[in-house]
Amino acid sequence: MSGPPVPETDGPDSTNSRRPPAGPTRRRAKASWGELALVALCGTVLLAGLVPTVFPASGAAVAAPMGVFGSEPTDVHAMTGPTYQVLFSETGLPSGTTWSVTLASVGNVTGVNTTTSSDASTISFDVPSGSYLFAVPVIGSSASQGYYGISGWVDEAPGATASYTGSVDVSGSPVTQDLVFSRDYPVQFEESGLAPGTPWTVALNSSGLSNTTLSTDTSPSGGSAFFLPNGSYDFSVWTPYNSYQASSASVPVDITGSSGTVLETESFSLLLGYYAATFHESGLPADSMWYVGISPLTGSPGLNGSGSEAYLSQTLVNGSYTFRASATDGNELNPNNGTLTIHGADVSVELTTGYPVLFSQTGLQNGTTYWSVEFDGQDQGTTNSSMSFVAPDGSFPYYVDSVLGYFATPASGWVNVNGSEVSVLIEFTAWSSITNYTLSFRESGLSPGTRWDVTVEGGLYTNNANSSTGSSITFAVPNGTYTYAPGKVSGYSTPPSGDVRIDGSNGTVTLNYSTPGPGGATYYPVTFTASGLPASTNWSVDLNATLSGSSTNASLTIDAQDGSYAWLAHAAVNGTTVNTSGSLTVTGWENVSVSFSVPSPPLVSVTFQAAGLASSTDWSVTLTALGNGLVVESLATLTREAGGASAIVFEVSPGGYSYSASGPSGARVDGTVDAHAGTSAQVSVHFGSSPGGPSTLLGPLPGWAAAIGVVVVLIATAGLVLTMRRVQSTERARGHRLVERLGEAEWTDDGSGTPRLRSP
């Protein structure tokens, strides 16, 4: 019996008390209004100490403007107090000329940053005491009229916008600033006598000028001009390397305030022993820059021009020079480098547009071993890993010069340039590391004991010939491509020359010599090579209807004498005979290409009908041709999905095919079918149980699946046996209890002779 529920208590000794255990009492602090006021006051004082506040005298906030020259004042104060006049007074300007002054305050004064213009001789500002900067722009209208600037300062070029700047200090009284304007006149120099494109320089020998040197070319206007105030100036004129002599190399020029351009004409004469080296380019776009550098002109910036300037010229003394030519925008000049010799006469160099041809090498020690290449008649050598040439579109030969102890692969060849850069890799191999392979030549058709020979070239071999009276000739060669040429044998046709590649294994070439025919006539092999036929198709060729040959291979050979022949080639394909013909002239070994045009055979329909599948079940068939030349809709193998349909149809050429039909759950049916011309074929695919056999729905079971099935059957059988034993045991127990109860019951005889159990 359980007692009544125990009520929860809040006493300190209660084990289920919801209050925390006894301990030191914590009390929440409560601030009085006085304490809060004190904290607020302290916070205000603290913030006031961290954040400065500006209180202008006028009661309004004053912004701190940027200075006129981009600097910001270091302190901020409002502009207050008395003002004083700052008067700018000019001299030198024509009457009525508009001029201007910009005045800006700096230091402890702000609020002044203004520009005033006037056509009178004075401009004034009223400002308080302090420091100020001022700026006076240059005045001018055109190059012919010149420019006006403050005395002591000269404008650098027409259109310049720079200003003369200065400063004034105001200290409790007016200030006057005098400005003296002077006029700048253009002084332009012209030349005569220089070779086209020769640069020349003019320098003014005067102090206090911001621009004292002009470098120009030979344009009619002479290039840029000086802008100078009235005065007398010395100037010097020269050309690079002093190759020309000026008529007045260092003389004064006077500027007297006259209007218009002041022209100084300089005549140049070529110094004795100097001659012109002129470079002419062709093919560059008009907007492409090109350059020429000449050595040993130390310190020379080089010559430069554009595509519209086809000539560049440099004067040189007698001697030998090297040059390099280049262009922008990916264009190349050919030659892009070379040498020239000056020997008492001018020299011209023609440069054409082309593309880089880069030769690179492997196998040689970089920077040590010298190697060279001849490319299209140009020789170049280096100890570096690469060298480059320039060539226009086209095909060009090259040859790699021999290097002692090495052989080059390839040693020669052709470069095809087609609108872009071309790279050629040359592999040098040391003789000591060479692995040789056997290159064998076997003869066919010569009488026993007849001497014959072969010449091999390539790699280490140059006109290397071997001869023999036997049936073969051998060479020991490393990897590479070799050209061979059989020698002539009296009374026999000579086989053609050719190339053979050795690449890590031995090689064999068969040379077919033709034997003399009746009457001592010489017959030559004529080889016909067919294309367009299915593999293993039998085909034949007739020459003048007197000579013939047939083959199931791609080529066949017929021996024929010198002369002209008509030939007819024919073959039977898919029950149809196809023919092609031509003519040839036999003067030796001949090769003829035979191209057959085979018509497509009529196609036959092959229909696959599925059985044993539910409606709309997807399935597929893969059909594969079993013979050469057979196709399934132009393919050797084709897979097609049913898409829920009960039939799949293929169009095939007549012949034999294998098929594989795939259904759901991995079901598969394989077989073969023959397609006969003019008759469609029907194939029934059974995915259910086939007559007289087990169901093919799942196909053959793998071994592991069969093992699992056996285990499942054994477990099920064991369970059934155990269940039956339990049933038998239960029934037996029930029988025993029944017997016991019967033994305890009371029986009676009702006179029928059969004992009966008395009802309770």
Coordinates of N, CA and C in Angstrom, one line a residue, residues 623-632 635-638 652-653 655-658:
L623 N 22.1 -4.8 -83.1 CA 22.3 -5.6 -84.3 C 23.7 -5.3 -84.8
T624 N 24.5 -6.4 -85.1 CA 25.9 -6.3 -85.5 C 26.1 -7.1 -86.8
A625 N 26.7 -6.5 -87.8 CA 27.0 -7.2 -89.1 C 28.1 -8.2 -88.9
L626 N 28.0 -9.4 -89.5 CA 28.9 -10.5 -89.3 C 29.9 -10.6 -90.4
G627 N 29.8 -9.8 -91.5 CA 30.7 -9.9 -92.7 C 31.1 -8.5 -93.1
N628 N 32.3 -8.5 -93.8 CA 32.8 -7.2 -94.3 C 31.9 -6.6 -95.4
G629 N 31.7 -5.4 -95.4 CA 30.8 -4.7 -96.3 C 29.4 -4.7 -96.0
L630 N 29.0 -5.4 -94.9 CA 27.6 -5.4 -94.5 C 27.4 -4.2 -93.5
V631 N 26.2 -3.6 -93.7 CA 26.0 -2.4 -92.8 C 24.5 -2.5 -92.3
V632 N 24.4 -1.8 -91.1 CA 23.1 -1.6 -90.5 C 22.8 -0.1 -90.5
L635 N 26.1 1.7 -90.6 CA 27.0 1.4 -89.5 C 27.2 -0.1 -89.4
A636 N 28.3 -0.5 -88.8 CA 28.6 -1.9 -88.6 C 27.7 -2.5 -87.4
T637 N 27.5 -1.6 -86.4 CA 26.7 -2.0 -85.2 C 25.7 -0.9 -84.9
L638 N 24.5 -1.2 -84.6 CA 23.5 -0.2 -84.2 C 22.6 -0.7 -83.1
V652 N 18.9 -3.1 -93.3 CA 20.3 -3.6 -93.4 C 20.6 -4.0 -94.8
S653 N 21.9 -4.2 -95.1 CA 22.2 -4.8 -96.4 C 22.1 -6.3 -96.3
G655 N 22.8 -10.1 -95.9 CA 23.9 -10.8 -95.2 C 23.5 -11.3 -93.9
G656 N 24.5 -11.8 -93.1 CA 24.3 -12.3 -91.8 C 24.6 -11.3 -90.7
Y657 N 23.7 -11.4 -89.6 CA 23.9 -10.5 -88.5 C 23.6 -11.2 -87.2
S658 N 24.3 -10.8 -86.1 CA 24.0 -11.2 -84.8 C 23.2 -10.2 -84.0

